[in-house]
Coordinates of C-alpha atoms and ligand atoms in Angstrom, one line a residue:
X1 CA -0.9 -43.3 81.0
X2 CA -3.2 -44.6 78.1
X3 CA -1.3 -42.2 75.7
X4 CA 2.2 -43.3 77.0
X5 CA 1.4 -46.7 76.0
X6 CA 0.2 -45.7 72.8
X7 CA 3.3 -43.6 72.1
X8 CA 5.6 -46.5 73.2
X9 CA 3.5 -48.5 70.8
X10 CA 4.1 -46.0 67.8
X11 CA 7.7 -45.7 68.5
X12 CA 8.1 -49.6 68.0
X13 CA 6.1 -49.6 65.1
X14 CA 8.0 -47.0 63.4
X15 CA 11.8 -49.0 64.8
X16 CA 10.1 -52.0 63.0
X17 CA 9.8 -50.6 60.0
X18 CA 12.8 -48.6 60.0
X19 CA 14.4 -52.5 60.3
X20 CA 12.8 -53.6 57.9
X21 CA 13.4 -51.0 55.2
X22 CA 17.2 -51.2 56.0
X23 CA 17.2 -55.2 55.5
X24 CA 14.8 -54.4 52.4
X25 CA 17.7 -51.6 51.1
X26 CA 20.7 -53.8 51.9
X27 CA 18.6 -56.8 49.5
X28 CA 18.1 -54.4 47.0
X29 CA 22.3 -53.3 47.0
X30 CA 22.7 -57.0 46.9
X31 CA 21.4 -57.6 44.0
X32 CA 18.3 -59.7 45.1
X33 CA 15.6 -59.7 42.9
X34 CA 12.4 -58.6 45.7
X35 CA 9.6 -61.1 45.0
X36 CA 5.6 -60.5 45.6
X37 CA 5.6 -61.9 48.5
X38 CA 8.4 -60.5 50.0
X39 CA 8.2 -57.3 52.7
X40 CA 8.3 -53.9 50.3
X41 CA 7.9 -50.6 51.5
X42 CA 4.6 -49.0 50.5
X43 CA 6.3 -46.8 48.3
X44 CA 8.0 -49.3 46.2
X45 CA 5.3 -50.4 45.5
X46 CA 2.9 -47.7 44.3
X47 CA 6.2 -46.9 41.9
X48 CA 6.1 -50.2 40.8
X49 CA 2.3 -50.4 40.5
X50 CA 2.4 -46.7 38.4
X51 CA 5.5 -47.8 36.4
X52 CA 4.1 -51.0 34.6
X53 CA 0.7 -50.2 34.7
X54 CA 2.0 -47.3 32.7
X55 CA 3.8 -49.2 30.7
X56 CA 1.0 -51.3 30.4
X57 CA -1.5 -49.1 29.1
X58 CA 1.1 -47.9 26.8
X59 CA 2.0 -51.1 25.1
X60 CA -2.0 -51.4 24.3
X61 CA -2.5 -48.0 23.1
X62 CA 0.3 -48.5 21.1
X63 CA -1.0 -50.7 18.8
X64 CA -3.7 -48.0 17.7
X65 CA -1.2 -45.8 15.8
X66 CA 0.1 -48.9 13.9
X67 CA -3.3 -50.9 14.0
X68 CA -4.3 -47.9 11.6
X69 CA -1.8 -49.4 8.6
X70 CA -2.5 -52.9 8.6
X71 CA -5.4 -52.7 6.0
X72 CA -3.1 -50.3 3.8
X73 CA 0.5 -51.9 3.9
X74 CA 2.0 -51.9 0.9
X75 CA 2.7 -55.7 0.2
X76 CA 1.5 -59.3 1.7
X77 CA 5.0 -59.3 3.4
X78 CA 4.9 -56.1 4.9
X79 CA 1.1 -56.7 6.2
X80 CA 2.2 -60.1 8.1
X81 CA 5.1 -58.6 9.7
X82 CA 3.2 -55.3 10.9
X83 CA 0.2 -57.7 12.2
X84 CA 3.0 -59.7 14.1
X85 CA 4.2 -56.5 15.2
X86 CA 1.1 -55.1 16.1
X87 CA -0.4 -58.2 18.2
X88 CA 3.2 -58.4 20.2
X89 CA 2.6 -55.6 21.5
X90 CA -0.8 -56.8 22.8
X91 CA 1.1 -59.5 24.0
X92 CA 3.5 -57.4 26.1
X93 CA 0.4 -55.4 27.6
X94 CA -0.9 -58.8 28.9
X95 CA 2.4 -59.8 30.3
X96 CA 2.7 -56.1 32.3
X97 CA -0.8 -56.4 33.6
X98 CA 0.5 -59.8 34.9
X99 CA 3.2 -58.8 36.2
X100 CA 1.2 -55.4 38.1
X101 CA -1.1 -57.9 39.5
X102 CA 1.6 -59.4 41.4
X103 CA 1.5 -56.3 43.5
X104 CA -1.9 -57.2 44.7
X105 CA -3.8 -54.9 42.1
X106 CA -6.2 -56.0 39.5
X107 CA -6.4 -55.3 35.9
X108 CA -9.7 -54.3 35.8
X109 CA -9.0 -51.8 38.3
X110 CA -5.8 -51.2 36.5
X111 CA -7.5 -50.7 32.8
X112 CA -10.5 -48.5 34.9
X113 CA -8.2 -45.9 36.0
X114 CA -6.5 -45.4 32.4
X115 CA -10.2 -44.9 31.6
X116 CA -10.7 -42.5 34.4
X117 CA -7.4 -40.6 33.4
X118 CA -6.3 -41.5 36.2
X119 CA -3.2 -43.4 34.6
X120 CA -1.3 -42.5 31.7
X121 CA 0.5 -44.2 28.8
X122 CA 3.2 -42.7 26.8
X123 CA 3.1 -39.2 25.3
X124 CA 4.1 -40.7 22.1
X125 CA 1.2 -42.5 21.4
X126 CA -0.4 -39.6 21.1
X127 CA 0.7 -38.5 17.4
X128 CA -0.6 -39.6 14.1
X129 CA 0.6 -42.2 11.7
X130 CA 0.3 -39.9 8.3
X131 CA 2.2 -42.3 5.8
X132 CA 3.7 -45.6 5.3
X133 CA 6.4 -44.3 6.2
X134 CA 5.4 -43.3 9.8
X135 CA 5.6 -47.2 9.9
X136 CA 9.2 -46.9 9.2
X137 CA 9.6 -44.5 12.0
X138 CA 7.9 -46.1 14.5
X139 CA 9.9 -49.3 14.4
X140 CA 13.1 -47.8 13.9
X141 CA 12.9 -44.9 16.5
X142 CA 9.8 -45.3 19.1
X143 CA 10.4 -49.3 19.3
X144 CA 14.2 -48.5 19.4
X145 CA 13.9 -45.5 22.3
X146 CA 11.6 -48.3 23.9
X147 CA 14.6 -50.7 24.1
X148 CA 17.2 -48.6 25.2
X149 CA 14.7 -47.8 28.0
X150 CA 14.1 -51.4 28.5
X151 CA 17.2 -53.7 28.3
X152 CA 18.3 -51.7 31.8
X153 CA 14.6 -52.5 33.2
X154 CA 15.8 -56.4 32.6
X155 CA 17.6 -55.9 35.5
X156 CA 15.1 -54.2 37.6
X157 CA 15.0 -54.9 40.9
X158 CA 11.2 -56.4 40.8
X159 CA 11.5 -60.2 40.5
X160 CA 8.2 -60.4 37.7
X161 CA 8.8 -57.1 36.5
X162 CA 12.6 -57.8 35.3
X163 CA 11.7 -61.2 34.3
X164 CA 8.5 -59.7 31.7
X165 CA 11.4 -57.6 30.5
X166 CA 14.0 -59.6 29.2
X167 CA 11.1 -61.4 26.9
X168 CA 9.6 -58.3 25.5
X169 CA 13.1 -56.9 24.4
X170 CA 13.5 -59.7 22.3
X171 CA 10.5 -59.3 20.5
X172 CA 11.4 -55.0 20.8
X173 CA 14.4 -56.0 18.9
X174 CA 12.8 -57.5 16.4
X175 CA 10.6 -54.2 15.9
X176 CA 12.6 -52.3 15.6
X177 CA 15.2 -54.0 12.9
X178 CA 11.7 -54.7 10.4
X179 CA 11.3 -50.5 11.1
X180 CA 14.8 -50.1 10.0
X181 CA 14.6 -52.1 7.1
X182 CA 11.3 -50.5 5.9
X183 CA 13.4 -47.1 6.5
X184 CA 16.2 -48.7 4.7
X185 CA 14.0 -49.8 1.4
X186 CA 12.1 -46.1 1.6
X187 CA 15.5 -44.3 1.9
X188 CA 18.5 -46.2 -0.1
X189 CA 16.5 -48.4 -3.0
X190 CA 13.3 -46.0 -3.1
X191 CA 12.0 -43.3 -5.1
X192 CA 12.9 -39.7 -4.5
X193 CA 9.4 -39.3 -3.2
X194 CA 9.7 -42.0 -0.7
X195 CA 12.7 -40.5 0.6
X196 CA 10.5 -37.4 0.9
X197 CA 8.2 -39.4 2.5
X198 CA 10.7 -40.6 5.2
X199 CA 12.6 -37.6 5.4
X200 CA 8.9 -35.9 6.6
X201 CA 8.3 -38.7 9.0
X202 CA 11.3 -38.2 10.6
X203 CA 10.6 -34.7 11.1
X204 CA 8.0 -35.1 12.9
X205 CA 8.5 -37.8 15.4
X206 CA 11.8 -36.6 16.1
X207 CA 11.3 -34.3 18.9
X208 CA 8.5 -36.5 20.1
X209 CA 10.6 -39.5 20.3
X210 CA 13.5 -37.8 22.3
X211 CA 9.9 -37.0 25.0
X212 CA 9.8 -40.4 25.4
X213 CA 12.1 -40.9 27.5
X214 CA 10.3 -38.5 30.0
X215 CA 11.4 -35.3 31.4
X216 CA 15.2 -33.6 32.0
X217 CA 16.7 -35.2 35.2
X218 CA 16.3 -31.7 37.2
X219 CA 12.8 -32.2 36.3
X220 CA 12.2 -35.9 36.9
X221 CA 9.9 -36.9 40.5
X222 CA 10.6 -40.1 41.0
X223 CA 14.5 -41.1 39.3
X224 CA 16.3 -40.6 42.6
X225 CA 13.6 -42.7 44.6
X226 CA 13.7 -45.3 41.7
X227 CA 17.6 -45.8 41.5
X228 CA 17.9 -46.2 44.9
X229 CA 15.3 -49.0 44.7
X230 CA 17.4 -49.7 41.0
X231 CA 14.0 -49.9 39.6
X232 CA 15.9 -47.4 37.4
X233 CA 19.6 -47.9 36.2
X234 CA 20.1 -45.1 33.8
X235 CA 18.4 -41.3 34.3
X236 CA 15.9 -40.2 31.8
X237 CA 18.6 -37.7 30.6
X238 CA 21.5 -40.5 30.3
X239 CA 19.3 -43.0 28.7
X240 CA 18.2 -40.1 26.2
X241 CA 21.7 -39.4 25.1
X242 CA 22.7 -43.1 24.4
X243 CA 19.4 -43.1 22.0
X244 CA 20.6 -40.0 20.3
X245 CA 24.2 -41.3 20.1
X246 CA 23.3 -44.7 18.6
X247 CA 20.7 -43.3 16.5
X248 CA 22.9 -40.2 14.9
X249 CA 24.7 -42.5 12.3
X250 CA 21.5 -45.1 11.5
X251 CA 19.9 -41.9 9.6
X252 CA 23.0 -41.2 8.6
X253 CA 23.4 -44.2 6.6
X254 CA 19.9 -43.5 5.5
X255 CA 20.9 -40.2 4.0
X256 CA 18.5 -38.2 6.2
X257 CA 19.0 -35.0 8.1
X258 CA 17.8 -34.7 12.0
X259 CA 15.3 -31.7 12.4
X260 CA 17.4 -30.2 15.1
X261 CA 19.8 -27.6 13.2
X262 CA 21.8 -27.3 16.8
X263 CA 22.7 -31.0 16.4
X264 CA 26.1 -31.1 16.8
X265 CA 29.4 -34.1 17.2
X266 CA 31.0 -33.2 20.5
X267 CA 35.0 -34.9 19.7
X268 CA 35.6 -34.1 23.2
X269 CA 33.3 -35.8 24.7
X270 CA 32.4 -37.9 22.1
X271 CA 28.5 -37.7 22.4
X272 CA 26.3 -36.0 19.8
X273 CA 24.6 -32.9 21.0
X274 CA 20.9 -31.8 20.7
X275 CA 19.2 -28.4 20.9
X276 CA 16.5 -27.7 23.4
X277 CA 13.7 -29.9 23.6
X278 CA 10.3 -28.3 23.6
X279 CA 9.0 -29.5 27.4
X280 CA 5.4 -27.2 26.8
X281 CA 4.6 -29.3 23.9
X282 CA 5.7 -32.5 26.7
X283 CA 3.6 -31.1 29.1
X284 CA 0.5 -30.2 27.0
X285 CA 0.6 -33.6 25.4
X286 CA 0.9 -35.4 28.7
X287 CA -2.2 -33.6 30.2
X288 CA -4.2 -34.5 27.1
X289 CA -3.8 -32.1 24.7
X290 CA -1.7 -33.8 22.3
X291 CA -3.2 -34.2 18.6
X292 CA -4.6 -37.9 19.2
X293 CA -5.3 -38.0 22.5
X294 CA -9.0 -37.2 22.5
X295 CA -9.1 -40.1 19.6
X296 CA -7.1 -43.2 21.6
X297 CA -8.8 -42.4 25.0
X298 CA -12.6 -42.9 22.4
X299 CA -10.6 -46.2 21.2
X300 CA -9.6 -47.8 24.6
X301 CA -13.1 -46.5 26.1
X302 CA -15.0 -48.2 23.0
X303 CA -12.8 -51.2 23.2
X304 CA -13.5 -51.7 26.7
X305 CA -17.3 -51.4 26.2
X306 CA -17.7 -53.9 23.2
X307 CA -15.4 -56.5 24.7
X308 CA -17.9 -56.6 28.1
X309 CA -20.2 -59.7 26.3
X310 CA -16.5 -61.1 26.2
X311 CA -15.4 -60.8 29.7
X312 CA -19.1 -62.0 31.0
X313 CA -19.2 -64.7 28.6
X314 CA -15.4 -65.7 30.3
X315 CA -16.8 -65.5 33.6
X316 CA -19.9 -67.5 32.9
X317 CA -18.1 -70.4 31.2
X318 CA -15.5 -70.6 33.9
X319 CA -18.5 -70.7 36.5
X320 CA -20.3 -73.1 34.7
X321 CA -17.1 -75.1 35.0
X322 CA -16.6 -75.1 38.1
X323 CA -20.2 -75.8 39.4
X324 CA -19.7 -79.0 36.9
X325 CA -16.3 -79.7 38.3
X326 CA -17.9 -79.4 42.6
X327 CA -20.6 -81.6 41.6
X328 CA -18.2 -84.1 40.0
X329 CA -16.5 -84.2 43.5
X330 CA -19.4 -84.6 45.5
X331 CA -20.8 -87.5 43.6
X332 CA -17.7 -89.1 43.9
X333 CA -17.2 -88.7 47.3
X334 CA -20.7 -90.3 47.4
Ligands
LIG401 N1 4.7 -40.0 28.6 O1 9.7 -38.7 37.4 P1 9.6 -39.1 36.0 C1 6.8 -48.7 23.9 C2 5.5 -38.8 33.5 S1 6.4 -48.7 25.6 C3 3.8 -39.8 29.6 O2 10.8 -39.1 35.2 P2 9.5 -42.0 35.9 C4 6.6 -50.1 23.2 C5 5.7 -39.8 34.6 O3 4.8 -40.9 34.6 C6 6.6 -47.0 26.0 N2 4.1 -39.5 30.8 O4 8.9 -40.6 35.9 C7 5.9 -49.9 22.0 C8 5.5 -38.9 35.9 O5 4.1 -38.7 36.1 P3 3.3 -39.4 37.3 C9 6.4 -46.8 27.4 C10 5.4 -39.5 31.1 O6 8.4 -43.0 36.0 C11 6.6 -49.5 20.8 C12 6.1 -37.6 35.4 O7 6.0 -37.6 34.0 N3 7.6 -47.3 28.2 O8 7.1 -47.8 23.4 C13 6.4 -39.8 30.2 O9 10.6 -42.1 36.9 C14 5.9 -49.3 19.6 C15 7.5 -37.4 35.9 O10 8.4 -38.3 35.2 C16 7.5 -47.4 29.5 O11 6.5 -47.1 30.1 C17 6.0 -40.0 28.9 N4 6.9 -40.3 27.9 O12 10.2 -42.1 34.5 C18 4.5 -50.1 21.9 C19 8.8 -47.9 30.2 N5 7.6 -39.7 30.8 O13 3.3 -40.9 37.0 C20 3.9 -50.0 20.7 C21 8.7 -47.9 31.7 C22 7.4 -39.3 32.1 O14 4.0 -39.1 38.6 C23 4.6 -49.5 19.5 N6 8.7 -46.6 32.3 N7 6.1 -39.2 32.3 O15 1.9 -38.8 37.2 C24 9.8 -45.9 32.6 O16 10.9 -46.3 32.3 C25 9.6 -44.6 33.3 O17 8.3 -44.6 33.8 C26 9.8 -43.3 32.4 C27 9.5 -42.1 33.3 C28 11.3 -43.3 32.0 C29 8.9 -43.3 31.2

């Protein structure tokens, strides 16, 4: 009898929530943005929490490649833009945390599990800058992958998420045109040796760019999930090509030569095709055996621990504050 009622119980649960994840779906086909506190199936939002905070933690460790030039850029002009550069994307860490908090996580927690490995960031962050002209590359091809990833996340369907979005392309945009013109001054009114220079950095972060945009779509986990949801607009594989094909005739212009020998104008279709992308090297870097991982995971750990006095400091201000500001009240209500 007890059990019957218990079953009867389950079964209405389960009807509710079958309701609700229809009415959430049909919002979701509708356009809506979903806001925090709107009803979101559990799974929605662990994507959403592991999607920005990846992002996140990749927007952070990604100032450590570039961090690495400030001291050594080559003029005053060069040095403001890159520290510009460099703190925006601090900037766009602190807007993602933001935003993941909205889903009822903190960034503490948040920054402890990238600690933990736990969380990633982006394979790419894992190589080395080598020259100035890694600088180049950075702006013009990882800032550049990042916005063709990003303009579609704009219209994600995560009110906070979307809305962090359209603000950090701008500034994206703006990276990656002063990595284009750095590319530009290395390339067309440079030395023979800077075009060396460039030519070499482009070999390297090629294949490591194209990664970036995450595994082949027969590979991918979570694309079908997060299209339904149109977290995701574009597949990892569709978003890749449209990099490739608006990239092709920048380096063109710059007189370079892509490191894939397979590389290849389709007429037909009229997309440029690439040979086969090396997924061990993908893999091996993602599980922490990329050449710089070892090194940004020592950064963000030491980071965390010197900035402690900062964060208790923080909290014993703002609680000194407040004490001031409750016995304020009470005298006054005296
Ligand atoms: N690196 O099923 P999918 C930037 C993982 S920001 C490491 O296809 P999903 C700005 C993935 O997490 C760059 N791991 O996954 C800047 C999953 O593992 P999990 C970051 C990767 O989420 C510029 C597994 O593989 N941008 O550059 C990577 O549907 C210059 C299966 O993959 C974003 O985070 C990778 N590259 O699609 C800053 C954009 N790719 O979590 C400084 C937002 C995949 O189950 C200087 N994120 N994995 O253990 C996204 O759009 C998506 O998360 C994708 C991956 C497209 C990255």
């Amino acid at each position: 009898m007890y059990t019957q009622a218990l079953n009867i119980k389950d079964m209405a649960a389960a009807a509710e929530d079958s309701a609700f994840d229809a009415r959430f779906q049909s919002r979701v086909d509708a356009e809506e943005k979903i806001e925090p506190n709107d009803w979101m199936p559990d799974a929605y939002r662990r994507t959403l929490v592991r999607q920005i905070a990846q992002h996140a933690h990749s927007e952070i460790v990604g100032m450590l490649p570039e961090g690495n030039w400030i001291t050594r850029a080559p003029s005053l002009k060069r040095k403001a833009a890159l520290l510009a550069k460099v703190q925006d994307e601090g900037g766009h860490g602190a807007y993602l945390y933001a935003a993941a908090e909205t889903l009822g996580v903190s960034r503490e927690d948040l920054v402890e599990q990238l600690l933990d490995g736990k969380q990633k960031y982006s394979s790419i962050f894992n190589y080395p800058t080598l020259s100035w002209a890694d600088i180049g590359i950075i702006g013009w091809l990882v800032d550049g992958a990042a916005i063709m990833n990003q303009i579609p996340l704009c219209r994600c369907s995560y009110g906070p998420y979307a809305r962090a979005m359209i603000r950090i392309c701008k500034e994206e945009s703006f990276h990656q045109r002063q990595g284009y013109e750095i590319m530009v001054t290395l390339c067309r009114d440079g030395t023979p040796e800077q075009k060396a220079m460039a030519q070499d950095a482009l070999n390297r972060w090629w294949w490591p760019v194209l990664m970036m945009f995450g595994p082949s779509d027969k590979d991918s986990q979570h694309t079908d999930k997060s299209m339904r949801w149109k977290i995701k607009r574009f597949t990892n594989d569709d978003l890749r090509q449209k990099f490739i094909d608006a990239t092709v005739p920048q380096g063109q212009y710059l007189g370079l030569t892509f490191p894939d020998p397979a590389m290849k104008h389709n007429d037909r279709t009229g997309h440029w095709e690439h040979g086969e992308i090396d997924w061990s090297e993908f893999k091996r870097v993602v599980a922490g055996d990329g050449p710089c991982n070892r090194q940004r995971m020592k950064q963000r750990r030491d980071a965390n621990e010197n900035g402690a006095w900062v964060r208790e400091a923080a909290l014993a201000f703002a609680q000194k504050r407040r004490a001031r500001a409750e016995a304020a009240a009470r005298i006054a209500a005296e």
